[in-house]
Tab-separated table of C-alpha atoms and ligand atoms in Angstrom:
chain	number	residue	atom	x	y	z
N	1	MET	CA	3.296	-7.382	-31.780
N	2	GLU	CA	6.964	-8.270	-31.135
N	3	LEU	CA	7.603	-10.942	-28.479
N	4	ALA	CA	11.050	-11.277	-26.920
N	5	ILE	CA	11.595	-14.967	-27.655
N	6	THR	CA	14.954	-16.617	-28.183
N	7	LEU	CA	15.098	-20.112	-29.631
N	8	ASN	CA	18.258	-22.163	-29.754
N	9	LYS	CA	18.569	-24.918	-32.348
N	10	ASN	CA	21.566	-26.398	-30.486
N	11	LEU	CA	19.553	-27.295	-27.390
N	12	PRO	CA	18.200	-30.839	-27.018
N	13	GLU	CA	14.581	-29.603	-26.591
N	14	PRO	CA	12.741	-29.288	-29.890
N	15	LEU	CA	11.923	-25.748	-31.028
N	16	HIS	CA	8.178	-26.140	-30.507
N	17	GLN	CA	8.847	-27.159	-26.874
N	18	GLN	CA	11.124	-24.158	-26.305
N	19	LEU	CA	8.568	-21.855	-27.853
N	20	TYR	CA	5.767	-23.392	-25.784
N	21	GLU	CA	7.758	-22.949	-22.544
N	22	GLN	CA	8.727	-19.335	-23.284
N	23	LEU	CA	5.195	-18.352	-24.240
N	24	ARG	CA	3.868	-20.010	-21.089
N	25	GLN	CA	6.365	-18.066	-18.992
N	26	THR	CA	5.476	-14.816	-20.751
N	27	ILE	CA	1.842	-15.414	-19.781
N	28	LEU	CA	2.636	-16.425	-16.200
N	29	ASN	CA	4.876	-13.506	-15.457
N	30	GLY	CA	2.252	-11.124	-16.773
N	31	ARG	CA	4.052	-9.825	-19.861
N	32	LEU	CA	1.148	-11.243	-21.842
N	33	THR	CA	-2.007	-10.468	-19.925
N	34	PRO	CA	-5.403	-12.245	-19.858
N	35	GLY	CA	-7.463	-11.228	-22.878
N	36	GLU	CA	-4.446	-9.992	-24.848
N	37	ARG	CA	-4.210	-11.036	-28.502
N	38	ILE	CA	-1.115	-13.034	-29.407
N	39	PRO	CA	0.607	-12.862	-32.803
N	40	SER	CA	-0.726	-15.011	-35.614
N	41	THR	CA	1.195	-18.221	-36.352
N	42	ARG	CA	2.220	-16.793	-39.713
N	43	PHE	CA	3.609	-13.593	-38.186
N	44	LEU	CA	5.468	-15.348	-35.375
N	45	ALA	CA	6.941	-17.990	-37.661
N	46	LYS	CA	8.231	-15.246	-39.959
N	47	SER	CA	9.679	-13.088	-37.208
N	48	LEU	CA	11.458	-16.076	-35.566
N	49	SER	CA	12.510	-17.591	-38.892
N	50	ILE	CA	10.979	-20.960	-38.048
N	51	SER	CA	8.310	-23.060	-39.686
N	52	ARG	CA	4.672	-22.282	-39.191
N	53	PHE	CA	4.170	-25.910	-38.155
N	54	THR	CA	6.484	-25.375	-35.148
N	55	VAL	CA	4.465	-22.376	-34.026
N	56	THR	CA	1.145	-24.150	-34.559
N	57	THR	CA	2.328	-27.122	-32.470
N	58	SER	CA	3.241	-24.826	-29.539
N	59	TYR	CA	-0.021	-22.896	-29.806
N	60	GLU	CA	-2.015	-26.121	-29.844
N	61	GLN	CA	-0.392	-27.289	-26.639
N	62	LEU	CA	-1.111	-23.932	-24.953
N	63	LEU	CA	-4.692	-24.066	-26.241
N	64	SER	CA	-5.229	-27.557	-24.887
N	65	GLU	CA	-3.787	-26.606	-21.464
N	66	GLY	CA	-6.035	-23.575	-21.173
N	67	TYR	CA	-3.452	-20.809	-21.537
N	68	LEU	CA	-4.822	-19.637	-24.888
N	69	GLU	CA	-8.232	-19.487	-26.502
N	70	THR	CA	-9.298	-18.813	-30.073
N	71	VAL	CA	-12.123	-16.500	-30.939
N	72	LYS	CA	-13.562	-17.344	-34.334
N	73	GLY	CA	-12.715	-14.743	-36.928
N	74	ARG	CA	-10.714	-12.623	-34.472
N	75	GLY	CA	-7.587	-14.556	-33.552
N	76	THR	CA	-5.900	-16.217	-30.589
N	77	PHE	CA	-5.932	-14.661	-27.122
N	78	VAL	CA	-4.521	-15.302	-23.652
N	79	CYS	CA	-7.265	-16.955	-21.579
N	80	GLN	CA	-9.071	-14.807	-19.011
N	81	GLN	CA	-8.429	-17.483	-16.340
N	82	ILE	CA	-4.984	-18.952	-16.744
N	83	PRO	CA	-4.527	-22.369	-15.138
N	84	ASP	CA	-1.515	-21.661	-12.900
N	85	ASN	CA	-3.327	-18.663	-11.451
N	86	LEU	CA	-6.073	-20.983	-10.307
N	87	ILE	CA	-3.580	-23.321	-8.716
N	88	ASP	CA	-1.510	-20.660	-7.010
N	89	SER	CA	-1.863	-16.914	-7.120
N	90	ASN	CA	1.235	-16.006	-5.147
N	91	PRO	CA	3.383	-14.084	-7.648
N	92	ILE	CA	6.625	-14.850	-5.895
N	93	GLU	CA	6.034	-18.566	-6.110
N	94	ILE	CA	5.154	-18.136	-9.757
N	95	ILE	CA	8.410	-16.311	-10.378
N	96	GLU	CA	10.323	-19.061	-8.591
N	97	LYS	CA	8.550	-21.729	-10.567
N	98	ILE	CA	9.166	-20.151	-13.917
N	99	ASN	CA	12.707	-19.025	-13.437
N	100	PRO	CA	14.718	-21.625	-15.361
N	101	LEU	CA	18.124	-20.132	-14.543
N	102	PRO	CA	19.181	-20.338	-10.891
N	103	ILE	CA	20.390	-16.741	-10.655
N	104	LYS	CA	21.728	-16.151	-7.171
N	105	LEU	CA	19.766	-13.577	-5.228
N	106	SER	CA	21.265	-11.126	-2.749
N	107	LYS	CA	20.454	-11.449	0.961
N	108	TYR	CA	17.806	-8.797	0.423
N	109	GLY	CA	16.429	-10.704	-2.562
N	110	ASN	CA	16.313	-13.951	-0.611
N	111	THR	CA	14.496	-12.391	2.312
N	112	LEU	CA	12.006	-10.803	-0.051
N	113	ALA	CA	11.488	-14.066	-1.943
N	114	ASN	CA	10.285	-15.660	1.283
N	115	ILE	CA	7.771	-12.957	2.118
N	116	LYS	CA	4.183	-13.541	1.107
N	117	ASN	CA	1.682	-11.104	-0.409
N	118	VAL	CA	4.173	-8.779	-2.080
N	119	PRO	CA	3.172	-7.143	-4.334
N	120	ARG	CA	-0.535	-6.653	-3.985
N	121	ILE	CA	-2.313	-8.748	-6.606
N	122	ALA	CA	-5.574	-8.136	-8.395
N	123	GLU	CA	-8.499	-9.679	-6.544
N	124	PRO	CA	-11.694	-11.030	-8.012
N	125	GLU	CA	-14.319	-8.305	-8.384
N	126	LEU	CA	-16.496	-8.443	-5.291
N	127	GLN	CA	-19.784	-6.665	-4.850
N	128	ILE	CA	-18.926	-5.292	-1.406
N	129	ASN	CA	-15.279	-5.200	-0.460
N	130	PHE	CA	-14.449	-4.305	3.146
N	131	ARG	CA	-10.753	-4.700	2.393
N	132	TYR	CA	-9.057	-1.719	3.951
N	133	GLY	CA	-7.215	0.923	2.006
N	134	THR	CA	-9.297	2.781	-0.530
N	135	PRO	CA	-10.796	6.220	0.082
N	136	ALA	CA	-14.107	7.249	-1.544
N	137	LEU	CA	-12.778	7.553	-5.077
N	138	SER	CA	-16.101	8.605	-6.600
N	139	GLU	CA	-16.142	11.694	-4.346
N	140	PHE	CA	-12.799	12.953	-5.609
N	141	PRO	CA	-13.137	16.431	-7.222
N	142	ILE	CA	-11.999	15.188	-10.586
N	143	LYS	CA	-13.128	18.273	-12.511
N	144	ILE	CA	-10.908	20.577	-10.469
N	145	TRP	CA	-8.001	18.155	-10.766
N	146	ARG	CA	-8.464	17.885	-14.538
N	147	ARG	CA	-8.608	21.664	-14.895
N	148	LEU	CA	-5.388	22.107	-12.919
N	149	LEU	CA	-3.683	19.323	-14.854
N	150	SER	CA	-4.639	20.917	-18.114
N	151	HIS	CA	-3.498	24.331	-16.930
N	152	TYR	CA	-0.056	23.178	-15.773
N	153	CYS	CA	0.361	20.903	-18.731
N	154	ASN	CA	0.137	23.896	-21.057
N	155	ALA	CA	1.578	26.707	-18.907
N	156	ASN	CA	5.094	25.917	-20.063
N	157	LEU	CA	6.923	22.765	-20.956
N	158	ASN	CA	9.616	22.838	-18.253
N	159	TRP	CA	7.880	20.036	-16.390
N	160	LEU	CA	8.897	17.660	-19.160
N	161	ASP	CA	12.569	17.954	-18.249
N	162	TYR	CA	14.496	16.465	-15.294
N	163	SER	CA	13.789	18.502	-12.219
N	164	THR	CA	16.623	20.109	-10.304
N	165	GLU	CA	14.570	19.709	-7.113
N	166	PRO	CA	14.941	16.043	-6.083
N	167	SER	CA	13.521	16.803	-2.661
N	168	GLY	CA	10.341	18.048	-4.314
N	169	TYR	CA	8.753	20.949	-6.152
N	170	GLN	CA	9.413	23.944	-3.915
N	171	PRO	CA	5.868	25.417	-3.902
N	172	LEU	CA	4.555	21.980	-2.895
N	173	ARG	CA	7.024	21.692	-0.029
N	174	LYS	CA	5.947	25.155	1.054
N	175	ALA	CA	2.249	24.287	0.839
N	176	ILE	CA	2.737	21.062	2.821
N	177	ALA	CA	4.823	22.781	5.511
N	178	HIS	CA	2.156	25.448	5.892
N	179	TYR	CA	-0.614	22.839	6.061
N	180	LEU	CA	1.219	20.680	8.626
N	181	THR	CA	2.105	23.578	10.877
N	182	ARG	CA	-1.479	24.795	10.857
N	183	SER	CA	-3.412	21.568	11.100
N	184	ARG	CA	-1.100	19.041	12.802
N	185	ALA	CA	1.106	21.255	14.996
N	186	VAL	CA	4.128	19.901	13.170
N	187	ASN	CA	7.150	22.095	13.622
N	188	CYS	CA	8.796	22.508	10.231
N	189	GLU	CA	10.023	24.711	7.452
N	190	PRO	CA	9.611	23.871	3.753
N	191	GLU	CA	13.314	22.950	3.541
N	192	GLN	CA	12.717	20.045	5.924
N	193	ILE	CA	10.158	18.419	3.649
N	194	LEU	CA	11.181	15.624	1.298
N	195	ILE	CA	8.464	14.674	-1.187
N	196	THR	CA	8.429	10.884	-1.502
N	197	ASN	CA	6.694	8.186	-3.483
N	198	GLY	CA	4.237	7.618	-0.620
N	199	THR	CA	4.957	6.385	2.889
N	200	GLN	CA	6.614	3.323	1.464
N	201	GLN	CA	9.534	5.208	-0.059
N	202	ALA	CA	9.972	7.356	3.038
N	203	LEU	CA	10.354	4.186	5.143
N	204	ASP	CA	12.721	2.634	2.653
N	205	LEU	CA	14.999	5.689	2.627
N	206	ILE	CA	15.005	5.956	6.421
N	207	LEU	CA	16.032	2.344	6.777
N	208	ARG	CA	18.761	2.543	4.192
N	209	LEU	CA	20.240	5.770	5.485
N	210	LEU	CA	19.909	5.426	9.237
N	211	ILE	CA	19.747	1.754	10.234
N	212	GLU	CA	22.437	-0.922	9.958
N	213	PRO	CA	21.241	-4.469	9.124
N	214	GLY	CA	20.925	-6.377	12.385
N	215	GLU	CA	19.954	-3.342	14.463
N	216	THR	CA	16.758	-3.564	16.486
N	217	ILE	CA	13.503	-1.884	15.543
N	218	ALA	CA	10.443	-1.829	17.802
N	219	ILE	CA	7.054	-1.966	16.138
N	220	GLU	CA	3.482	-1.899	17.356
N	221	ASN	CA	1.811	-5.296	17.812
N	222	PRO	CA	-0.436	-5.380	15.846
N	223	GLY	CA	1.088	-2.953	13.388
N	224	TYR	CA	1.349	-1.941	9.748
N	225	LEU	CA	2.501	-4.977	7.762
N	226	SER	CA	3.985	-3.017	4.839
N	227	ALA	CA	6.298	-1.163	7.221
N	228	ARG	CA	7.339	-4.420	8.897
N	229	ILE	CA	8.186	-5.955	5.538
N	230	ILE	CA	10.555	-3.088	4.753
N	231	PHE	CA	12.260	-3.548	8.124
N	232	GLU	CA	12.509	-7.314	7.646
N	233	THR	CA	13.929	-7.119	4.159
N	234	GLN	CA	16.594	-4.650	5.289
N	235	GLY	CA	17.751	-7.227	7.848
N	236	SER	CA	16.508	-5.529	11.026
N	237	GLN	CA	15.794	-7.370	14.264
N	238	ILE	CA	12.172	-6.635	15.015
N	239	VAL	CA	10.596	-6.590	18.462
N	240	PRO	CA	6.841	-6.331	18.984
N	241	ILE	CA	5.532	-3.847	21.550
N	242	SER	CA	1.966	-4.218	22.825
N	243	VAL	CA	-0.822	-1.801	22.035
N	244	ASP	CA	-3.733	-1.022	24.364
N	245	ASN	CA	-6.547	1.550	24.398
N	246	SER	CA	-4.014	4.368	24.755
N	247	GLY	CA	-1.792	3.160	21.920
N	248	LEU	CA	1.779	1.847	22.176
N	249	VAL	CA	2.628	0.565	25.661
N	250	VAL	CA	5.757	2.701	25.898
N	251	GLN	CA	6.876	1.211	29.239
N	252	GLU	CA	7.689	-2.046	27.431
N	253	LEU	CA	10.595	-0.312	25.693
N	254	ALA	CA	12.343	-0.278	29.050
N	255	ASN	CA	12.483	-4.109	28.951
N	256	PHE	CA	15.178	-3.816	26.322
N	257	LYS	CA	18.474	-2.873	27.919
N	258	ASP	CA	21.683	-1.269	26.632
N	259	ASN	CA	19.850	1.112	24.328
N	260	ILE	CA	19.457	-1.805	21.978
N	261	ILE	CA	16.388	-0.350	20.281
N	262	ARG	CA	17.556	1.986	17.570
N	263	LEU	CA	14.169	2.921	16.144
N	264	VAL	CA	10.485	2.797	17.112
N	265	TYR	CA	7.831	2.845	14.397
N	266	VAL	CA	4.465	4.234	15.590
N	267	THR	CA	1.107	5.375	14.214
N	268	PRO	CA	0.171	7.644	17.154
N	269	SER	CA	-2.782	9.550	15.697
N	270	HIS	CA	-4.690	6.429	14.690
N	271	GLN	CA	-2.897	3.239	15.566
N	272	PHE	CA	-2.948	0.837	12.649
N	273	PRO	CA	-5.007	-1.307	12.766
N	274	THR	CA	-6.596	-1.011	16.250
N	275	GLY	CA	-7.388	2.702	15.885
N	276	ALA	CA	-6.144	3.618	19.386
N	277	ILE	CA	-4.923	7.186	19.802
N	278	LEU	CA	-1.595	7.523	21.633
N	279	SER	CA	-2.341	9.509	24.784
N	280	LEU	CA	-0.426	12.692	25.572
N	281	PRO	CA	1.377	11.184	28.608
N	282	ARG	CA	2.511	8.254	26.459
N	283	ARG	CA	3.695	10.659	23.737
N	284	LEU	CA	5.814	12.501	26.260
N	285	GLU	CA	7.091	9.212	27.665
N	286	LEU	CA	8.097	8.050	24.186
N	287	LEU	CA	9.921	11.297	23.452
N	288	SER	CA	11.698	11.051	26.762
N	289	TRP	CA	12.747	7.463	25.907
N	290	ALA	CA	14.217	8.763	22.632
N	291	GLN	CA	16.062	11.568	24.357
N	292	GLN	CA	17.549	9.255	26.980
N	293	THR	CA	18.570	6.421	24.674
N	294	GLY	CA	19.398	8.309	21.479
N	295	GLY	CA	16.757	6.207	19.704
N	296	LEU	CA	14.749	7.447	16.735
N	297	ILE	CA	10.985	7.521	16.233
N	298	ILE	CA	9.106	7.157	12.954
N	299	GLU	CA	5.734	8.861	13.277
N	300	ASP	CA	3.465	7.542	10.503
N	301	ASP	CA	0.522	9.934	10.320
N	302	TYR	CA	-1.364	8.301	7.477
N	303	ASP	CA	-5.008	9.274	8.010
N	304	SER	CA	-5.377	11.590	11.006
N	305	GLU	CA	-7.149	14.194	8.861
N	306	PHE	CA	-10.283	12.137	9.537
N	307	ARG	CA	-11.219	12.540	13.198
N	308	TYR	CA	-14.731	12.277	14.518
N	309	GLY	CA	-15.491	14.429	17.519
N	310	GLU	CA	-12.115	13.875	19.176
N	311	LYS	CA	-9.860	16.814	19.912
N	312	PRO	CA	-6.596	16.523	17.949
N	313	ILE	CA	-3.485	15.699	19.958
N	314	PRO	CA	-0.401	17.489	18.614
N	315	ALA	CA	1.884	15.395	16.447
N	316	LEU	CA	4.834	13.822	18.263
N	317	GLN	CA	7.087	15.745	15.916
N	318	GLY	CA	5.709	19.047	17.199
N	319	LEU	CA	6.459	18.056	20.814
N	320	ASP	CA	9.967	16.819	20.064
N	321	LYS	CA	12.873	18.901	21.323
N	322	SER	CA	15.734	16.591	20.372
N	323	ASP	CA	15.339	15.935	16.628
N	324	SER	CA	14.335	12.344	17.336
N	325	VAL	CA	11.185	12.190	15.212
N	326	LEU	CA	10.905	11.490	11.492
N	327	TYR	CA	7.360	12.421	10.550
N	328	ILE	CA	5.708	10.769	7.523
N	329	GLY	CA	2.475	11.798	5.830
N	330	THR	CA	0.726	10.713	2.652
N	331	PHE	CA	-1.988	11.805	0.228
N	332	SER	CA	-3.064	8.188	-0.331
N	333	LYS	CA	-6.064	8.427	1.996
N	334	VAL	CA	-6.750	12.156	1.784
N	335	LEU	CA	-6.789	12.213	-2.037
N	336	PHE	CA	-6.102	8.954	-3.876
N	337	PRO	CA	-3.465	6.213	-3.524
N	338	SER	CA	-2.229	6.051	-7.120
N	339	LEU	CA	-1.079	9.676	-6.812
N	340	ARG	CA	1.943	8.205	-4.975
N	341	ILE	CA	2.796	11.425	-3.205
N	342	GLY	CA	3.818	11.401	0.415
N	343	TYR	CA	6.278	13.429	2.465
N	344	LEU	CA	8.901	13.044	5.102
N	345	VAL	CA	9.617	15.839	7.574
N	346	LEU	CA	13.283	15.612	8.451
N	347	PRO	CA	15.513	17.120	11.117
N	348	LYS	CA	17.515	19.812	9.305
N	349	SER	CA	20.782	17.908	9.671
N	350	LEU	CA	19.432	15.020	7.563
N	351	VAL	CA	17.981	16.968	4.644
N	352	ALA	CA	21.074	16.924	2.415
N	353	ILE	CA	21.762	13.180	2.660
N	354	PHE	CA	18.114	12.248	2.125
N	355	THR	CA	17.971	14.511	-0.924
N	356	ARG	CA	21.015	12.776	-2.347
N	357	ALA	CA	19.517	9.330	-1.736
N	358	LYS	CA	16.244	10.363	-3.327
N	359	TRP	CA	18.042	11.576	-6.460
N	360	LEU	CA	20.005	8.352	-6.654
N	361	CYS	CA	16.931	6.229	-6.119
N	362	ASP	CA	14.461	7.698	-8.631
N	363	ARG	CA	15.573	11.296	-9.401
N	364	HIS	CA	12.293	12.895	-8.303
N	365	LEU	CA	8.527	12.553	-8.526
N	366	PRO	CA	6.666	13.671	-11.674
N	367	VAL	CA	6.652	17.449	-11.699
N	368	LEU	CA	3.221	17.945	-13.250
N	369	GLU	CA	1.356	16.197	-10.416
N	370	GLN	CA	3.411	18.080	-7.841
N	371	GLN	CA	2.458	21.396	-9.459
N	372	VAL	CA	-1.195	20.435	-9.504
N	373	LEU	CA	-1.135	19.308	-5.891
N	374	ALA	CA	0.612	22.484	-4.735
N	375	GLU	CA	-2.086	24.604	-6.322
N	376	PHE	CA	-4.817	22.274	-5.026
N	377	ILE	CA	-3.594	22.859	-1.478
N	378	GLU	CA	-2.808	26.558	-1.801
N	379	SER	CA	-6.130	27.525	-3.308
N	380	GLY	CA	-8.091	25.821	-0.529
N	381	HIS	CA	-9.388	22.809	-2.468
N	382	LEU	CA	-7.723	20.370	-0.100
N	383	GLU	CA	-9.343	21.860	3.008
N	384	ARG	CA	-12.737	21.923	1.275
N	385	HIS	CA	-12.353	18.333	0.129
N	386	LEU	CA	-11.355	17.269	3.642
N	387	ARG	CA	-14.387	18.976	5.203
N	388	LYS	CA	-16.696	17.217	2.756
N	389	MET	CA	-15.026	13.836	3.211
N	390	ARG	CA	-15.017	14.056	7.005
N	391	SER	CA	-18.766	14.354	6.947
N	392	ILE	CA	-19.234	11.530	4.405
N	393	TYR	CA	-16.905	9.157	6.269
N	394	ASP	CA	-18.482	10.051	9.594
N	395	GLN	CA	-21.873	9.106	8.203
N	396	ARG	CA	-20.570	5.828	6.759
N	397	ARG	CA	-18.751	4.988	9.973
N	398	GLN	CA	-21.908	5.515	12.023
N	399	VAL	CA	-23.933	3.291	9.712
N	400	LEU	CA	-21.304	0.537	9.865
N	401	VAL	CA	-21.097	0.611	13.659
N	402	LYS	CA	-24.884	0.664	13.958
N	403	VAL	CA	-25.462	-2.358	11.710
N	404	LEU	CA	-22.649	-4.277	13.354
N	405	LYS	CA	-24.227	-3.681	16.760
N	406	LYS	CA	-27.683	-4.513	15.456
N	407	HIS	CA	-26.672	-7.878	13.984
N	408	PHE	CA	-23.912	-8.994	16.320
N	409	GLY	CA	-24.576	-7.318	19.656
N	410	LYS	CA	-22.071	-8.691	22.162
N	411	ARG	CA	-20.597	-11.108	19.631
N	412	ALA	CA	-18.630	-8.241	18.038
N	413	THR	CA	-16.122	-5.891	19.673
N	414	ILE	CA	-15.577	-2.700	17.715
N	415	LEU	CA	-12.294	-0.831	17.979
N	416	GLY	CA	-10.891	2.396	16.591
N	417	GLU	CA	-14.014	4.159	15.433
N	418	LYS	CA	-12.894	7.652	16.403
N	419	ALA	CA	-10.683	8.348	13.403
N	420	GLY	CA	-9.626	7.207	9.958
N	421	ILE	CA	-11.484	5.211	7.319
N	422	HIS	CA	-11.416	1.766	8.882
N	423	ILE	CA	-12.390	0.060	12.110
N	424	MET	CA	-11.256	-3.204	13.627
N	425	VAL	CA	-13.820	-5.769	14.705
N	426	GLY	CA	-13.327	-8.879	16.821
N	427	PHE	CA	-15.993	-11.569	16.281
N	428	LYS	CA	-16.844	-14.400	18.626
N	429	SER	CA	-17.086	-17.321	16.237
N	430	ASP	CA	-16.089	-20.973	15.953
N	431	LEU	CA	-15.099	-20.442	12.331
N	432	SER	CA	-11.484	-19.778	11.435
N	433	ASP	CA	-10.598	-16.475	9.741
N	434	GLU	CA	-9.969	-18.355	6.518
N	435	GLU	CA	-13.385	-20.029	6.671
N	436	ILE	CA	-15.071	-16.677	7.232
N	437	ILE	CA	-13.160	-15.096	4.335
N	438	GLN	CA	-14.002	-17.967	1.989
N	439	SER	CA	-17.700	-18.033	2.864
N	440	ALA	CA	-17.850	-14.253	2.552
N	441	THR	CA	-16.235	-14.352	-0.889
N	442	LYS	CA	-18.951	-16.753	-2.046
N	443	VAL	CA	-21.603	-14.150	-1.257
N	444	GLY	CA	-19.659	-11.284	-2.850
N	445	ILE	CA	-18.056	-9.872	0.312
N	446	GLY	CA	-14.347	-9.031	0.603
N	447	MET	CA	-12.813	-9.393	4.071
N	448	MET	CA	-9.389	-8.693	5.545
N	449	SER	CA	-8.130	-10.548	8.603
N	450	ALA	CA	-6.036	-8.563	11.100
N	451	ASN	CA	-3.939	-11.654	11.741
N	452	PRO	CA	-1.015	-10.937	9.368
N	453	HIS	CA	-0.545	-7.570	11.072
N	454	TYR	CA	0.418	-9.295	14.326
N	455	LEU	CA	4.013	-10.280	14.935
N	456	ALA	CA	3.148	-12.004	18.230
N	457	ASN	CA	0.015	-13.244	20.077
N	458	HIS	CA	-1.955	-13.859	16.913
N	459	PRO	CA	-5.681	-13.537	17.567
N	460	LYS	CA	-8.612	-15.274	15.892
N	461	GLY	CA	-11.705	-13.585	14.525
N	462	GLU	CA	-10.274	-10.061	14.195
N	463	PHE	CA	-10.969	-8.247	10.946
N	464	ILE	CA	-10.139	-4.830	9.521
N	465	PHE	CA	-13.141	-3.149	7.931
N	466	GLY	CA	-12.440	-0.367	5.458
N	467	TYR	CA	-15.570	1.698	4.914
N	468	GLY	CA	-14.214	4.678	2.971
N	469	ASP	CA	-15.299	3.569	-0.478
N	470	LEU	CA	-18.568	1.814	0.459
N	471	THR	CA	-21.997	3.434	0.326
N	472	GLU	CA	-24.405	3.174	3.246
N	473	THR	CA	-26.456	0.614	1.307
N	474	GLN	CA	-23.376	-1.523	0.673
N	475	LEU	CA	-22.323	-1.313	4.316
N	476	THR	CA	-25.753	-2.374	5.534
N	477	GLU	CA	-26.093	-5.206	3.050
N	478	GLY	CA	-22.502	-6.379	3.554
N	479	ILE	CA	-22.901	-6.755	7.310
N	480	ARG	CA	-26.267	-8.475	6.881
N	481	ARG	CA	-24.670	-11.135	4.640
N	482	LEU	CA	-21.733	-11.501	7.003
N	483	ALA	CA	-24.027	-11.999	9.983
N	484	GLN	CA	-25.670	-14.910	8.179
N	485	ILE	CA	-22.257	-16.552	7.846
N	486	ILE	CA	-20.878	-15.884	11.324
N	487	LEU	CA	-24.025	-16.181	13.410
N	488	CYS	CA	-25.333	-19.289	11.645
N	489	SER	CA	-22.060	-21.199	12.102
Q	1	PLP	C1	-0.293	2.684	8.518
Q	1	PLP	C2	-0.259	3.143	7.094
Q	1	PLP	N1	0.690	4.008	6.711
Q	1	PLP	C3	0.744	4.466	5.447
Q	1	PLP	C4	-0.165	4.068	4.493
Q	1	PLP	C5	-0.095	4.645	3.093
Q	1	PLP	O1	0.983	4.204	2.383
Q	1	PLP	P1	1.394	4.919	1.002
Q	1	PLP	O2	1.582	6.377	1.314
Q	1	PLP	O3	2.675	4.266	0.624
Q	1	PLP	O4	0.285	4.714	0.044
Q	1	PLP	C6	-1.143	3.163	4.845
Q	1	PLP	C7	-2.092	2.699	3.821
Q	1	PLP	O5	-2.753	1.753	3.839
Q	1	PLP	C8	-1.204	2.702	6.177
Q	1	PLP	O6	-2.150	1.844	6.564
């Protein structure tokens, strides 16, 4: 294995110290991963044209500090638990610590460097993880997907080349437009659809193309943290707007004069994380605000396919008469998150500039997966999968709510159970969120506090419970263990 290591004999530090430091950095920044074999001392000495003694000295230091381990007869490996990870698992701080050259960051880079929890990092394996986000992966129709992949892989080899459709594979745009018109009352033609790398890229493009740094964006409080981070890093002024049982409290927008709010980000079909559904009067009020002020609305419709007994309310986009709404959808919950396929429904006047930006940013999404997805939708597999999953999630949701009520009674308030694959629960407890999370981890339970999703009026004891990927047995057992922690405190 070749390692990119540069040693300089003219520096005051001895070579073994330079080698030690560079290997340590390579481990810390993840280029050498836990469990990975490192080159033998003989090989490395030869490839760097240095003595084997120098290499052995560096390796010995890394071995004694717990970065490396030797397995008899097999070689030297990166330790499964590296020491700095135990001290501090925030990757940004690690990068700062290990960066020996003070390379000046841009304003964007500096803002990002000060934001925690980006990117998502691997968590310890937990028996029952309520952390929100994952759909029921084991229920995914993998055989159908594999068959379609194999078919399109062999049909012809055009998919290997650059695509000339940066806005997305045309049959997929057509299939999505058809699906949205039918099931979400979205008003669109295939030409208005831009296929994106999930919701995240759609938000990023919107911000870069439509919002000047310093302009004001209104977000739900609480609201989706990953959206807020994009707004923050692009230099927006962010104002929190309250959320109640009917969703965003639209009247609060009127508190901001001079049309200062340029954009409102909302999750109307299933407010994240409270689960409130934006009522029809509020939808109309929000659209009227946009029409009067010239403001824009981002409608993030991330999981509304999963509704339990509630009648669907038409998407804001379908009610809009003034091209004020940018509608975003994703297959992360409906299918699986690593697919990284989402879509943005654009007013016609914006299609060309967004297509250009998409091409500049990453050319286009992989064609093969787009072909497979188009066929998956067109031949009815998506609708069938959704029907099956609605029933599975409904069952899981009912079990979760039932066990929560059984164990906690009035000491738990459950919110947002009418849609999606998560609920929000407020516990009455003297323990802090951190104490609950730590005690839960010790008994194999993963928990996610709602706190970081608030920009103002931070609560205590509110947690987001994802139930999509947990069986009924896991849900029951998980809540039982949690009750022992919270109720016995
Ligand atoms: C509010 C909200 N929007 C969108 C997404 C999906 O994002 P992406 O499409 O980038 O996977 C999530 C996923 O957790 C979400 O909670």
